[in-house]
């Protein structure tokens, strides 16, 4: 096949017609799609297109959450929602100030995206297992492994965001769709673990990034399984998986993963699929799309969301001023070597007479640099705002280093000089020239906050560690309620689903 996977992914990214009875809503089947399912998957090309459709929801944007990190940033203590006013992107505002309810909030987007992914994976796995003429045994095994990884990935998002969710591993029909009931999280986690173990056994260790960048590898599956174990506090299991991914701290792992020497290079759009990237979600300017393609953009629209509003000056194009950075994070990062690669200090540019910008809602003057709308990389065709080429790295090596260090400490191992937990933590620090420190949970979480700032991890870290009530209480977070999102109102109508008690 002459097309690279990345371009093919882009070309078929919105091809929902090949996904059978799944639509963008879990409880809203598409009869036309059901007819298509009966006649599709008749040759290897259609099988590959079907696999692309299972990948597709990973990169969904332009609804309410700007997956995978926009709304999550707004919900954390490192950002406020921002934008043009208190009703601009109300779903973000409601999560940021914790006034969300079952009708208003980002939950519908997360629910739709991930259950669409689950449904597509279920259909695809069944079709491939039944047999597709001309598809080799090797490709069959790899395709199923990729689909199982993706099903595990989508269920992981669902169970940690909603806790009690409907669960199914077979394609749903119009007859049984509304009969689904919620299950205990343990049931979902068990299936995620099995899917990822199955995937690990059949996935390739690496892929050629020039032609297959963005496809799932064995290392990505092991890294995700490690995270799944962390969320269940299976510390020894988590550390074992991460050790396979991480290898010798500071060195090159068996999968070729290695920390980049220059922290700023991690986020450059001209440095995609580098040695630190484990799971990277593809965005591209190749589509050259305009506003008529709303919901089907290939570019990273979060880039323009995060840029300073009405900006004129060097380095950046104007954006929409969402997720401005809090004074607290600014103060924490100000003298850290990663500051300039993390925070765009637009107020300083204005104070120096180099720039001007419109002060958006809850403006702080500090914006996200890692995904900023840089003039250097702006699209030259199509609508610029919709075609920024920044990929989103959802899992990278510094993340898994720090999670392994955490798992080792939680399992009772020491964190002093010479221990693996110490070496992992300080490999991340050494990369940016910081001196070594003892590996304690406090030090590890502080390092995660600074190293991974603005990348969408902070809210999850606060919730899973029990720190959320203290860190987010000033924003309105209520313990025992806001650790999860409400079940979307539309999903409760004419179904057997039950709302979480705290949201009733």
CSV table of C-alpha atoms in Angstrom, one decimal:
chain,number,residue,atom,x,y,z
A,1,UNK,CA,0.0,0.0,0.0
A,2,UNK,CA,1.6,3.3,-1.1
A,3,UNK,CA,-0.2,5.5,1.4
A,4,UNK,CA,1.4,5.7,4.8
A,5,UNK,CA,-0.8,4.7,7.8
A,6,UNK,CA,-0.8,8.4,8.9
A,7,UNK,CA,-2.3,9.6,5.6
A,8,UNK,CA,-4.6,6.7,5.4
A,9,UNK,CA,-5.8,7.4,8.9
A,10,UNK,CA,-6.4,11.0,8.0
A,11,UNK,CA,-8.3,10.1,4.8
A,12,UNK,CA,-10.6,7.6,6.5
A,13,UNK,CA,-10.7,9.2,9.9
A,14,UNK,CA,-14.4,10.0,9.8
A,15,UNK,CA,-15.6,6.9,7.9
A,16,UNK,CA,-18.3,5.9,10.3
A,17,UNK,CA,-20.2,4.0,7.6
A,18,UNK,CA,-17.8,1.0,8.0
A,19,UNK,CA,-18.5,0.6,11.7
A,20,UNK,CA,-21.8,-1.2,11.6
A,21,UNK,CA,-24.5,-0.4,14.1
A,22,UNK,CA,-22.4,2.1,16.0
A,23,UNK,CA,-23.0,5.8,15.9
A,24,UNK,CA,-21.6,8.6,18.0
A,25,UNK,CA,-24.0,7.8,20.7
A,26,UNK,CA,-23.9,4.6,22.7
A,27,UNK,CA,-27.7,4.3,22.7
A,28,UNK,CA,-28.5,5.6,19.3
A,29,UNK,CA,-28.0,2.9,16.6
A,30,UNK,CA,-27.7,3.9,13.0
A,31,UNK,CA,-29.9,1.6,10.8
A,32,UNK,CA,-28.1,2.5,7.6
A,33,UNK,CA,-24.8,1.6,9.3
A,34,UNK,CA,-26.3,-1.8,10.2
A,35,UNK,CA,-27.0,-2.6,6.6
A,36,UNK,CA,-23.5,-1.6,5.7
A,37,UNK,CA,-22.0,-4.0,8.2
A,38,UNK,CA,-23.5,-7.0,6.5
A,39,UNK,CA,-21.7,-6.3,3.2
A,40,UNK,CA,-18.5,-4.8,4.4
A,41,UNK,CA,-15.2,-6.6,5.5
A,42,UNK,CA,-15.0,-8.7,2.3
A,43,UNK,CA,-11.3,-8.2,1.5
A,44,UNK,CA,-8.0,-7.1,3.2
A,45,UNK,CA,-8.4,-3.4,2.1
A,46,UNK,CA,-11.8,-3.2,3.8
A,47,UNK,CA,-10.4,-4.9,6.9
A,48,UNK,CA,-7.7,-2.2,7.1
A,49,UNK,CA,-10.2,0.5,6.6
A,50,UNK,CA,-12.2,-1.0,9.4
A,51,UNK,CA,-9.2,-1.0,11.7
A,52,UNK,CA,-8.7,2.7,10.9
A,53,UNK,CA,-12.3,3.4,12.0
A,54,UNK,CA,-11.5,1.8,15.4
A,55,UNK,CA,-8.5,4.1,15.8
A,56,UNK,CA,-10.6,7.1,14.6
A,57,UNK,CA,-12.3,8.2,17.9
A,58,UNK,CA,-8.9,8.7,19.6
A,59,UNK,CA,-8.4,11.9,17.7
A,60,UNK,CA,-11.9,13.3,17.9
A,61,UNK,CA,-12.1,17.0,18.5
A,62,UNK,CA,-14.5,20.0,18.1
A,63,UNK,CA,-17.2,18.8,20.4
A,64,UNK,CA,-16.9,19.8,24.0
A,65,UNK,CA,-13.8,18.1,25.5
A,66,UNK,CA,-11.2,18.6,22.7
A,67,UNK,CA,-9.8,15.2,23.5
A,68,UNK,CA,-7.7,14.3,25.1
A,69,UNK,CA,-6.6,17.1,27.3
A,70,UNK,CA,-8.5,20.4,26.9
A,71,UNK,CA,-11.4,20.0,29.3
A,72,UNK,CA,-9.2,18.0,31.6
A,73,UNK,CA,-6.8,20.9,31.9
A,74,UNK,CA,-9.7,23.2,32.7
A,75,UNK,CA,-10.8,20.9,35.5
A,76,UNK,CA,-7.4,20.9,37.2
A,77,UNK,CA,-5.7,23.3,39.6
A,78,UNK,CA,-3.2,24.3,36.9
A,79,UNK,CA,-5.8,26.1,34.8
A,80,UNK,CA,-9.1,27.8,34.7
A,81,UNK,CA,-11.5,27.4,31.7
A,82,UNK,CA,-10.9,30.9,30.3
A,83,UNK,CA,-12.2,31.7,26.8
A,84,UNK,CA,-14.3,34.7,25.9
A,85,UNK,CA,-16.7,34.8,28.9
A,86,UNK,CA,-18.4,32.7,31.6
A,87,UNK,CA,-20.6,31.0,29.0
A,88,UNK,CA,-18.0,30.4,26.4
A,89,UNK,CA,-17.6,26.6,26.2
A,90,UNK,CA,-20.0,26.2,29.1
A,91,UNK,CA,-19.1,22.5,29.4
A,92,UNK,CA,-15.5,23.5,30.3
A,93,UNK,CA,-16.7,26.3,32.6
A,94,UNK,CA,-18.9,23.8,34.5
A,95,UNK,CA,-16.1,21.3,35.0
A,96,UNK,CA,-13.6,24.0,35.9
A,97,UNK,CA,-15.9,25.4,38.6
A,98,UNK,CA,-17.6,22.1,39.5
A,99,UNK,CA,-21.1,23.1,38.8
A,100,UNK,CA,-21.6,20.4,36.2
A,101,UNK,CA,-24.7,18.2,36.3
A,102,UNK,CA,-26.1,15.4,34.3
A,103,UNK,CA,-27.4,17.8,31.6
A,104,UNK,CA,-24.5,20.3,31.3
A,105,UNK,CA,-20.8,19.3,31.3
A,106,UNK,CA,-18.3,17.5,29.2
A,107,UNK,CA,-19.6,14.0,30.0
A,108,UNK,CA,-21.6,13.4,26.8
A,109,UNK,CA,-18.5,13.9,24.7
A,110,UNK,CA,-16.4,11.4,26.7
A,111,UNK,CA,-19.2,8.9,26.7
A,112,UNK,CA,-19.9,9.2,23.0
A,113,UNK,CA,-16.3,9.1,22.0
A,114,UNK,CA,-15.3,6.1,24.1
A,115,UNK,CA,-18.4,4.0,23.6
A,116,UNK,CA,-18.1,4.6,19.8
A,117,UNK,CA,-14.6,3.2,20.1
A,118,UNK,CA,-15.8,0.2,22.1
A,119,UNK,CA,-18.6,-0.5,19.6
A,120,UNK,CA,-16.3,-0.2,16.6
A,121,UNK,CA,-13.7,-2.5,18.2
A,122,UNK,CA,-16.4,-5.1,19.1
A,123,UNK,CA,-17.7,-5.2,15.5
A,124,UNK,CA,-14.2,-5.3,14.0
A,125,UNK,CA,-12.9,-8.1,16.3
A,126,UNK,CA,-16.0,-10.2,15.5
A,127,UNK,CA,-15.7,-9.7,11.8
A,128,UNK,CA,-12.0,-10.5,11.7
A,129,UNK,CA,-12.3,-13.5,13.9
A,130,UNK,CA,-15.1,-14.8,11.6
A,131,UNK,CA,-12.7,-14.6,8.7
A,132,UNK,CA,-12.0,-12.1,5.9
A,133,UNK,CA,-11.1,-13.5,2.5
A,134,UNK,CA,-7.5,-12.9,1.6
A,135,UNK,CA,-6.4,-11.6,5.0
A,136,UNK,CA,-3.2,-13.4,6.1
A,137,UNK,CA,-3.0,-15.0,9.6
A,138,UNK,CA,-0.2,-12.6,10.5
A,139,UNK,CA,-2.3,-9.5,9.7
A,140,UNK,CA,-5.4,-11.1,11.3
A,141,UNK,CA,-3.4,-11.5,14.6
A,142,UNK,CA,-2.0,-8.0,14.4
A,143,UNK,CA,-5.3,-6.3,13.6
A,144,UNK,CA,-7.1,-8.1,16.4
A,145,UNK,CA,-4.3,-7.1,18.8
A,146,UNK,CA,-4.6,-3.5,17.8
A,147,UNK,CA,-8.4,-3.5,18.2
A,148,UNK,CA,-8.1,-5.2,21.6
A,149,UNK,CA,-5.7,-2.5,22.7
A,150,UNK,CA,-8.1,0.2,21.5
A,151,UNK,CA,-11.1,-1.4,23.2
A,152,UNK,CA,-9.0,-1.5,26.5
A,153,UNK,CA,-8.0,2.1,26.0
A,154,UNK,CA,-11.6,3.3,25.5
A,155,UNK,CA,-12.9,1.2,28.4
A,156,UNK,CA,-10.1,2.6,30.6
A,157,UNK,CA,-11.2,6.2,29.9
A,158,UNK,CA,-14.8,5.2,30.6
A,159,UNK,CA,-14.3,3.4,33.9
A,160,UNK,CA,-12.0,6.0,35.4
A,161,UNK,CA,-14.3,8.9,34.3
A,162,UNK,CA,-17.7,7.3,35.1
A,163,UNK,CA,-16.8,4.3,37.3
A,164,UNK,CA,-20.1,2.3,36.9
A,165,UNK,CA,-20.7,1.8,33.2
A,166,UNK,CA,-22.5,-0.6,30.8
A,167,UNK,CA,-20.1,-3.3,29.6
A,168,UNK,CA,-20.2,-5.4,26.5
A,169,UNK,CA,-17.7,-7.2,24.3
A,170,UNK,CA,-20.1,-8.3,21.5
A,171,UNK,CA,-21.8,-6.0,19.0
A,172,UNK,CA,-25.1,-4.5,20.3
A,173,UNK,CA,-28.3,-4.7,18.3
A,174,UNK,CA,-31.4,-2.5,18.3
A,175,UNK,CA,-33.1,-5.3,20.3
A,176,UNK,CA,-30.7,-5.4,23.2
A,177,UNK,CA,-29.1,-1.9,23.2
A,178,UNK,CA,-31.4,-0.4,25.7
A,179,UNK,CA,-31.4,-3.4,28.0
A,180,UNK,CA,-27.8,-2.9,29.0
A,181,UNK,CA,-27.0,-2.4,32.7
A,182,UNK,CA,-24.0,-1.0,34.6
A,183,UNK,CA,-21.4,-3.3,36.1
A,184,UNK,CA,-18.9,-3.0,38.9
A,185,UNK,CA,-15.6,-1.4,37.9
A,186,UNK,CA,-13.7,-4.6,38.7
A,187,UNK,CA,-15.5,-6.4,35.8
A,188,UNK,CA,-14.4,-3.7,33.4
A,189,UNK,CA,-10.8,-3.7,34.7
A,190,UNK,CA,-10.6,-7.4,34.3
A,191,UNK,CA,-11.5,-7.2,30.6
A,192,UNK,CA,-9.1,-4.3,30.0
A,193,UNK,CA,-6.3,-6.3,31.6
A,194,UNK,CA,-7.1,-9.4,29.4
A,195,UNK,CA,-7.4,-7.3,26.2
A,196,UNK,CA,-4.1,-5.7,26.8
A,197,UNK,CA,-2.4,-9.0,27.7
A,198,UNK,CA,-3.8,-10.5,24.4
A,199,UNK,CA,-2.6,-7.4,22.5
A,200,UNK,CA,0.9,-7.5,24.0
A,201,UNK,CA,1.3,-11.1,22.8
A,202,UNK,CA,0.7,-10.2,19.2
A,203,UNK,CA,1.8,-6.6,18.7
A,204,UNK,CA,5.1,-5.7,17.0
A,205,UNK,CA,7.8,-4.3,19.3
A,206,UNK,CA,8.2,-1.3,17.0
A,207,UNK,CA,6.8,0.2,13.8
A,208,UNK,CA,8.5,2.2,11.0
A,209,UNK,CA,7.4,5.7,11.9
A,210,UNK,CA,7.7,7.0,8.4
A,211,UNK,CA,4.9,4.7,7.2
A,212,UNK,CA,3.1,3.5,10.4
A,213,UNK,CA,3.7,6.3,12.9
A,214,UNK,CA,0.7,6.3,15.3
A,215,UNK,CA,0.0,2.6,15.2
A,216,UNK,CA,0.0,0.6,18.5
A,217,UNK,CA,3.1,-1.3,19.5
A,218,UNK,CA,3.9,-3.8,22.2
A,219,UNK,CA,5.5,-1.1,24.4
A,220,UNK,CA,2.4,1.1,24.2
A,221,UNK,CA,0.3,-1.8,25.3
A,222,UNK,CA,2.6,-2.6,28.3
A,223,UNK,CA,2.7,1.1,29.3
A,224,UNK,CA,-1.1,1.2,29.2
A,225,UNK,CA,-1.4,-2.0,31.2
A,226,UNK,CA,1.0,-0.5,33.8
A,227,UNK,CA,-1.3,2.5,34.1
A,228,UNK,CA,-4.3,0.2,34.5
A,229,UNK,CA,-2.6,-1.6,37.3
A,230,UNK,CA,-1.7,1.8,39.0
A,231,UNK,CA,-5.4,2.8,39.0
A,232,UNK,CA,-6.2,-0.5,40.8
A,233,UNK,CA,-3.2,-0.1,43.2
A,234,UNK,CA,-1.6,-3.3,41.9
A,235,UNK,CA,1.8,-1.8,42.5
A,236,UNK,CA,4.0,-4.8,41.9
A,237,UNK,CA,2.3,-5.7,38.6
A,238,UNK,CA,2.5,-2.0,37.5
A,239,UNK,CA,6.2,-1.8,38.3
A,240,UNK,CA,6.9,-5.0,36.3
A,241,UNK,CA,5.1,-3.7,33.2
A,242,UNK,CA,6.7,-0.3,33.4
A,243,UNK,CA,10.2,-1.9,33.8
A,244,UNK,CA,9.7,-3.6,30.5
A,245,UNK,CA,8.9,-0.3,28.8
A,246,UNK,CA,11.4,1.9,30.6
A,247,UNK,CA,14.6,-0.3,30.7
A,248,UNK,CA,17.6,1.2,32.3
A,249,UNK,CA,16.8,4.7,33.6
A,250,UNK,CA,18.4,7.3,31.3
A,251,UNK,CA,19.3,4.6,28.7
A,252,UNK,CA,17.6,3.2,25.7
A,253,UNK,CA,14.9,0.5,26.4
A,254,UNK,CA,14.3,-2.7,24.5
A,255,UNK,CA,11.7,-0.9,22.4
A,256,UNK,CA,14.1,2.0,21.5
A,257,UNK,CA,12.5,4.5,24.0
A,258,UNK,CA,14.8,7.1,25.4
A,259,UNK,CA,14.4,10.5,27.0
A,260,UNK,CA,15.2,13.3,24.6
A,261,UNK,CA,18.2,15.4,25.5
A,262,UNK,CA,16.3,18.6,24.9
A,263,UNK,CA,13.0,19.0,26.7
A,264,UNK,CA,11.7,21.5,24.2
A,265,UNK,CA,12.1,19.0,21.3
A,266,UNK,CA,9.4,16.8,22.8
A,267,UNK,CA,6.6,19.1,21.5
A,268,UNK,CA,7.9,20.3,18.2
A,269,UNK,CA,5.5,19.5,15.3
A,270,UNK,CA,8.6,18.8,13.1
A,271,UNK,CA,9.8,16.1,15.6
A,272,UNK,CA,7.0,13.6,15.6
A,273,UNK,CA,7.3,10.0,16.8
A,274,UNK,CA,10.6,10.5,18.6
A,275,UNK,CA,12.2,8.2,21.0
A,276,UNK,CA,10.3,9.5,24.1
A,277,UNK,CA,6.9,9.0,22.5
A,278,UNK,CA,4.9,5.9,23.5
A,279,UNK,CA,1.4,6.7,22.4
A,280,UNK,CA,1.0,9.6,20.0
A,281,UNK,CA,-2.2,10.8,18.5
A,282,UNK,CA,-1.8,12.0,14.9
A,283,UNK,CA,-2.8,15.5,13.8
A,284,UNK,CA,-1.9,17.0,10.4
A,285,UNK,CA,-2.3,20.1,8.2
A,286,UNK,CA,-2.7,17.8,5.2
A,287,UNK,CA,-6.5,18.2,5.1
A,288,UNK,CA,-6.4,21.9,4.5
A,289,UNK,CA,-10.0,22.0,5.8
A,290,UNK,CA,-12.3,24.9,6.5
A,291,UNK,CA,-15.2,25.6,8.8
A,292,UNK,CA,-17.5,23.4,6.7
A,293,UNK,CA,-15.7,20.4,7.9
A,294,UNK,CA,-16.7,20.9,11.6
A,295,UNK,CA,-16.1,17.8,13.6
A,296,UNK,CA,-13.9,16.2,11.0
A,297,UNK,CA,-10.7,18.2,11.3
A,298,UNK,CA,-7.3,16.5,11.0
A,299,UNK,CA,-5.4,19.4,12.6
A,300,UNK,CA,-5.1,20.0,16.3
A,301,UNK,CA,-7.8,22.5,17.1
A,302,UNK,CA,-6.8,22.6,20.8
A,303,UNK,CA,-3.8,24.6,19.6
A,304,UNK,CA,-5.9,27.6,18.7
A,305,UNK,CA,-8.1,27.1,21.7
A,306,UNK,CA,-5.1,27.6,24.0
A,307,UNK,CA,-3.6,30.7,22.2
A,308,UNK,CA,-4.0,34.3,23.5
A,309,UNK,CA,-7.1,36.0,22.3
A,310,UNK,CA,-6.7,38.9,19.8
A,311,UNK,CA,-2.9,38.6,19.9
A,312,UNK,CA,-0.5,40.6,17.8
A,313,UNK,CA,3.2,40.3,18.2
A,314,UNK,CA,6.0,37.8,17.7
A,315,UNK,CA,6.0,34.0,17.8
A,316,UNK,CA,2.2,33.3,18.0
A,317,UNK,CA,-1.0,33.6,16.0
A,318,UNK,CA,-4.1,34.7,17.9
A,319,UNK,CA,-6.2,32.1,19.6
A,320,UNK,CA,-9.2,31.8,21.9
A,321,UNK,CA,-7.6,32.1,25.3
A,322,UNK,CA,-8.8,28.9,26.9
A,323,UNK,CA,-7.1,27.2,29.8
A,324,UNK,CA,-4.9,30.1,31.0
A,325,UNK,CA,-2.4,29.0,33.5
A,326,UNK,CA,-3.0,29.7,37.2
A,327,UNK,CA,-0.7,31.9,39.3
A,328,UNK,CA,0.0,28.8,41.4
A,329,UNK,CA,1.5,26.8,38.5
A,330,UNK,CA,3.3,29.9,37.2
A,331,UNK,CA,5.0,30.4,40.5
A,332,UNK,CA,5.9,26.7,40.8
A,333,UNK,CA,7.4,26.6,37.3
A,334,UNK,CA,9.0,30.1,37.2
A,335,UNK,CA,12.5,29.0,38.0
A,336,UNK,CA,12.2,25.5,36.6
A,337,UNK,CA,14.3,24.8,33.5
A,338,UNK,CA,11.1,23.6,31.8
A,339,UNK,CA,9.4,26.9,32.2
A,340,UNK,CA,9.9,28.4,28.7
A,341,UNK,CA,8.8,25.2,27.0
A,342,UNK,CA,5.7,25.0,29.2
A,343,UNK,CA,4.3,28.5,29.8
A,344,UNK,CA,3.9,31.3,27.3
A,345,UNK,CA,4.3,34.5,29.4
A,346,UNK,CA,2.4,36.8,27.2
A,347,UNK,CA,2.0,39.5,29.8
A,348,UNK,CA,5.8,39.9,29.9
A,349,UNK,CA,5.8,40.4,26.1
A,350,UNK,CA,3.1,43.0,26.5
A,351,UNK,CA,5.0,44.7,29.3
A,352,UNK,CA,8.1,44.9,27.2
A,353,UNK,CA,6.1,46.6,24.4
A,354,UNK,CA,6.5,43.6,22.1
A,355,UNK,CA,2.9,42.4,21.9
A,356,UNK,CA,-0.7,43.2,22.6
A,357,UNK,CA,-3.6,40.8,23.3
A,358,UNK,CA,-7.2,40.9,24.4
A,359,UNK,CA,-7.7,39.9,28.0
A,360,UNK,CA,-10.1,36.9,28.0
A,361,UNK,CA,-12.2,35.6,30.7
A,362,UNK,CA,-10.3,34.9,34.0
A,363,UNK,CA,-7.1,36.0,32.2
A,364,UNK,CA,-3.8,35.5,34.0
A,365,UNK,CA,-1.5,36.5,31.2
A,366,UNK,CA,0.0,33.0,31.1
A,367,UNK,CA,-0.8,30.5,28.3
A,368,UNK,CA,0.1,27.0,27.3
A,369,UNK,CA,3.4,26.9,25.3
A,370,UNK,CA,3.6,23.2,24.6
A,371,UNK,CA,0.6,23.4,22.2
A,372,UNK,CA,0.8,27.1,21.3
A,373,UNK,CA,-0.3,28.4,17.9
A,374,UNK,CA,3.2,29.0,16.6
A,375,UNK,CA,3.8,31.1,13.5
A,376,UNK,CA,6.6,28.8,12.6
A,377,UNK,CA,4.4,25.7,12.1
A,378,UNK,CA,1.1,27.3,11.0
A,379,UNK,CA,-0.7,25.8,8.0
A,380,UNK,CA,-0.4,27.7,4.8
A,381,UNK,CA,-3.5,26.1,3.2
A,382,UNK,CA,-7.1,25.8,4.5
A,383,UNK,CA,-8.3,27.8,7.6
A,384,UNK,CA,-5.2,28.2,9.7
A,385,UNK,CA,-7.0,27.8,13.0
A,386,UNK,CA,-8.2,24.4,12.1
A,387,UNK,CA,-5.1,22.9,10.7
A,388,UNK,CA,-2.3,23.1,13.2
A,389,UNK,CA,-0.1,20.0,12.9
A,390,UNK,CA,0.8,19.4,16.5
A,391,UNK,CA,0.4,15.7,17.5
A,392,UNK,CA,-0.7,14.9,21.1
A,393,UNK,CA,1.6,12.6,23.0
A,394,UNK,CA,-0.7,10.8,25.4
A,395,UNK,CA,2.0,8.6,26.9
A,396,UNK,CA,5.6,9.4,26.9
A,397,UNK,CA,8.7,8.0,28.7
A,398,UNK,CA,9.0,10.6,31.4
A,399,UNK,CA,5.4,9.7,32.4
A,400,UNK,CA,6.1,6.0,32.6
A,401,UNK,CA,9.4,6.6,34.5
A,402,UNK,CA,7.6,8.5,37.2
A,403,UNK,CA,4.7,6.0,37.4
A,404,UNK,CA,7.2,3.2,37.8
A,405,UNK,CA,9.0,5.1,40.5
A,406,UNK,CA,5.6,5.7,42.2
A,407,UNK,CA,4.7,2.0,42.0
A,408,UNK,CA,8.0,1.0,43.5
A,409,UNK,CA,7.6,3.3,46.5
A,410,UNK,CA,4.0,2.2,47.0
A,411,UNK,CA,5.1,-1.5,46.9
A,412,UNK,CA,7.4,-0.9,49.8
A,413,UNK,CA,10.7,-0.4,48.1
A,414,UNK,CA,13.0,2.4,49.1
A,415,UNK,CA,13.6,5.6,47.3
A,416,UNK,CA,17.1,6.5,48.4
A,417,UNK,CA,20.3,6.8,46.3
A,418,UNK,CA,21.0,3.6,44.4
A,419,UNK,CA,17.4,2.4,44.3
A,420,UNK,CA,15.5,2.0,41.0
A,421,UNK,CA,12.8,4.5,42.1
A,422,UNK,CA,15.5,7.1,42.8
A,423,UNK,CA,17.2,6.5,39.4
A,424,UNK,CA,13.9,6.8,37.5
A,425,UNK,CA,12.9,10.0,39.2
A,426,UNK,CA,16.3,11.6,38.8
A,427,UNK,CA,16.7,10.6,35.2
A,428,UNK,CA,13.7,12.9,34.5
A,429,UNK,CA,15.3,15.6,36.5
A,430,UNK,CA,18.8,15.2,35.2
A,431,UNK,CA,17.5,15.6,31.6
A,432,UNK,CA,16.8,19.3,32.4
A,433,UNK,CA,19.8,19.8,34.7
A,434,UNK,CA,18.1,19.5,38.1
A,435,UNK,CA,20.0,17.9,41.0
A,436,UNK,CA,19.0,14.5,42.4
A,437,UNK,CA,16.4,14.1,45.2
A,438,UNK,CA,15.0,11.2,47.2
A,439,UNK,CA,12.2,9.3,45.6
A,440,UNK,CA,9.2,10.0,47.9
A,441,UNK,CA,5.5,10.1,46.8
A,442,UNK,CA,5.4,13.8,47.4
A,443,UNK,CA,8.5,14.4,45.3
A,444,UNK,CA,7.3,12.1,42.5
A,445,UNK,CA,3.9,13.8,42.3
A,446,UNK,CA,5.5,17.3,42.3
A,447,UNK,CA,7.8,16.2,39.5
A,448,UNK,CA,4.8,14.8,37.5
A,449,UNK,CA,3.1,18.2,37.9
A,450,UNK,CA,6.0,20.1,36.5
A,451,UNK,CA,7.2,17.6,33.9
A,452,UNK,CA,3.8,16.9,32.5
A,453,UNK,CA,2.2,20.3,33.1
A,454,UNK,CA,-0.6,21.2,30.6
A,455,UNK,CA,-0.6,17.7,29.0
A,456,UNK,CA,-3.9,16.6,30.6
A,457,UNK,CA,-2.5,14.4,33.4
A,458,UNK,CA,-2.9,16.6,36.5
A,459,UNK,CA,-6.6,16.1,37.1
A,460,UNK,CA,-6.3,12.3,36.9
A,461,UNK,CA,-3.2,12.4,39.2
A,462,UNK,CA,-5.1,14.4,41.8
A,463,UNK,CA,-8.2,12.1,41.8
A,464,UNK,CA,-6.4,8.8,41.8
A,465,UNK,CA,-4.0,9.9,44.6
A,466,UNK,CA,-6.8,11.3,46.8
A,467,UNK,CA,-5.3,14.8,46.6
A,468,UNK,CA,-8.2,16.3,44.7
A,469,UNK,CA,-10.4,17.6,47.6
A,470,UNK,CA,-7.5,19.6,49.0
A,471,UNK,CA,-6.2,20.8,45.6
A,472,UNK,CA,-9.5,21.5,44.0
A,473,UNK,CA,-11.8,22.4,46.9
A,474,UNK,CA,-11.3,26.1,46.2
A,475,UNK,CA,-12.8,25.6,42.7
A,476,UNK,CA,-15.8,23.8,44.1
A,477,UNK,CA,-14.7,20.2,44.1
A,478,UNK,CA,-16.8,18.0,46.5
A,479,UNK,CA,-15.2,14.8,47.8
A,480,UNK,CA,-17.3,11.7,47.0
A,481,UNK,CA,-18.9,13.4,44.0
A,482,UNK,CA,-16.5,15.1,41.6
A,483,UNK,CA,-14.0,12.2,41.3
A,484,UNK,CA,-16.3,11.1,38.5
A,485,UNK,CA,-18.5,12.6,35.8
A,486,UNK,CA,-22.3,12.2,35.9
A,487,UNK,CA,-23.9,9.7,33.4
A,488,UNK,CA,-25.2,11.9,30.6
A,489,UNK,CA,-28.9,12.7,30.9
A,490,UNK,CA,-29.7,11.5,27.4
A,491,UNK,CA,-28.3,8.1,28.2
A,492,UNK,CA,-30.7,7.7,31.1
A,493,UNK,CA,-33.8,8.1,29.0
A,494,UNK,CA,-35.6,4.8,28.2
A,495,UNK,CA,-32.7,2.7,29.4
A,496,UNK,CA,-31.8,0.7,32.5
A,497,UNK,CA,-28.9,3.0,33.3
A,498,UNK,CA,-28.9,4.6,36.8
A,499,UNK,CA,-27.4,7.9,37.7
A,500,UNK,CA,-24.6,8.0,40.3
A,501,UNK,CA,-26.1,8.7,43.7
A,502,UNK,CA,-24.0,11.9,44.3
A,503,UNK,CA,-25.5,13.4,41.1
A,504,UNK,CA,-29.2,12.6,41.9
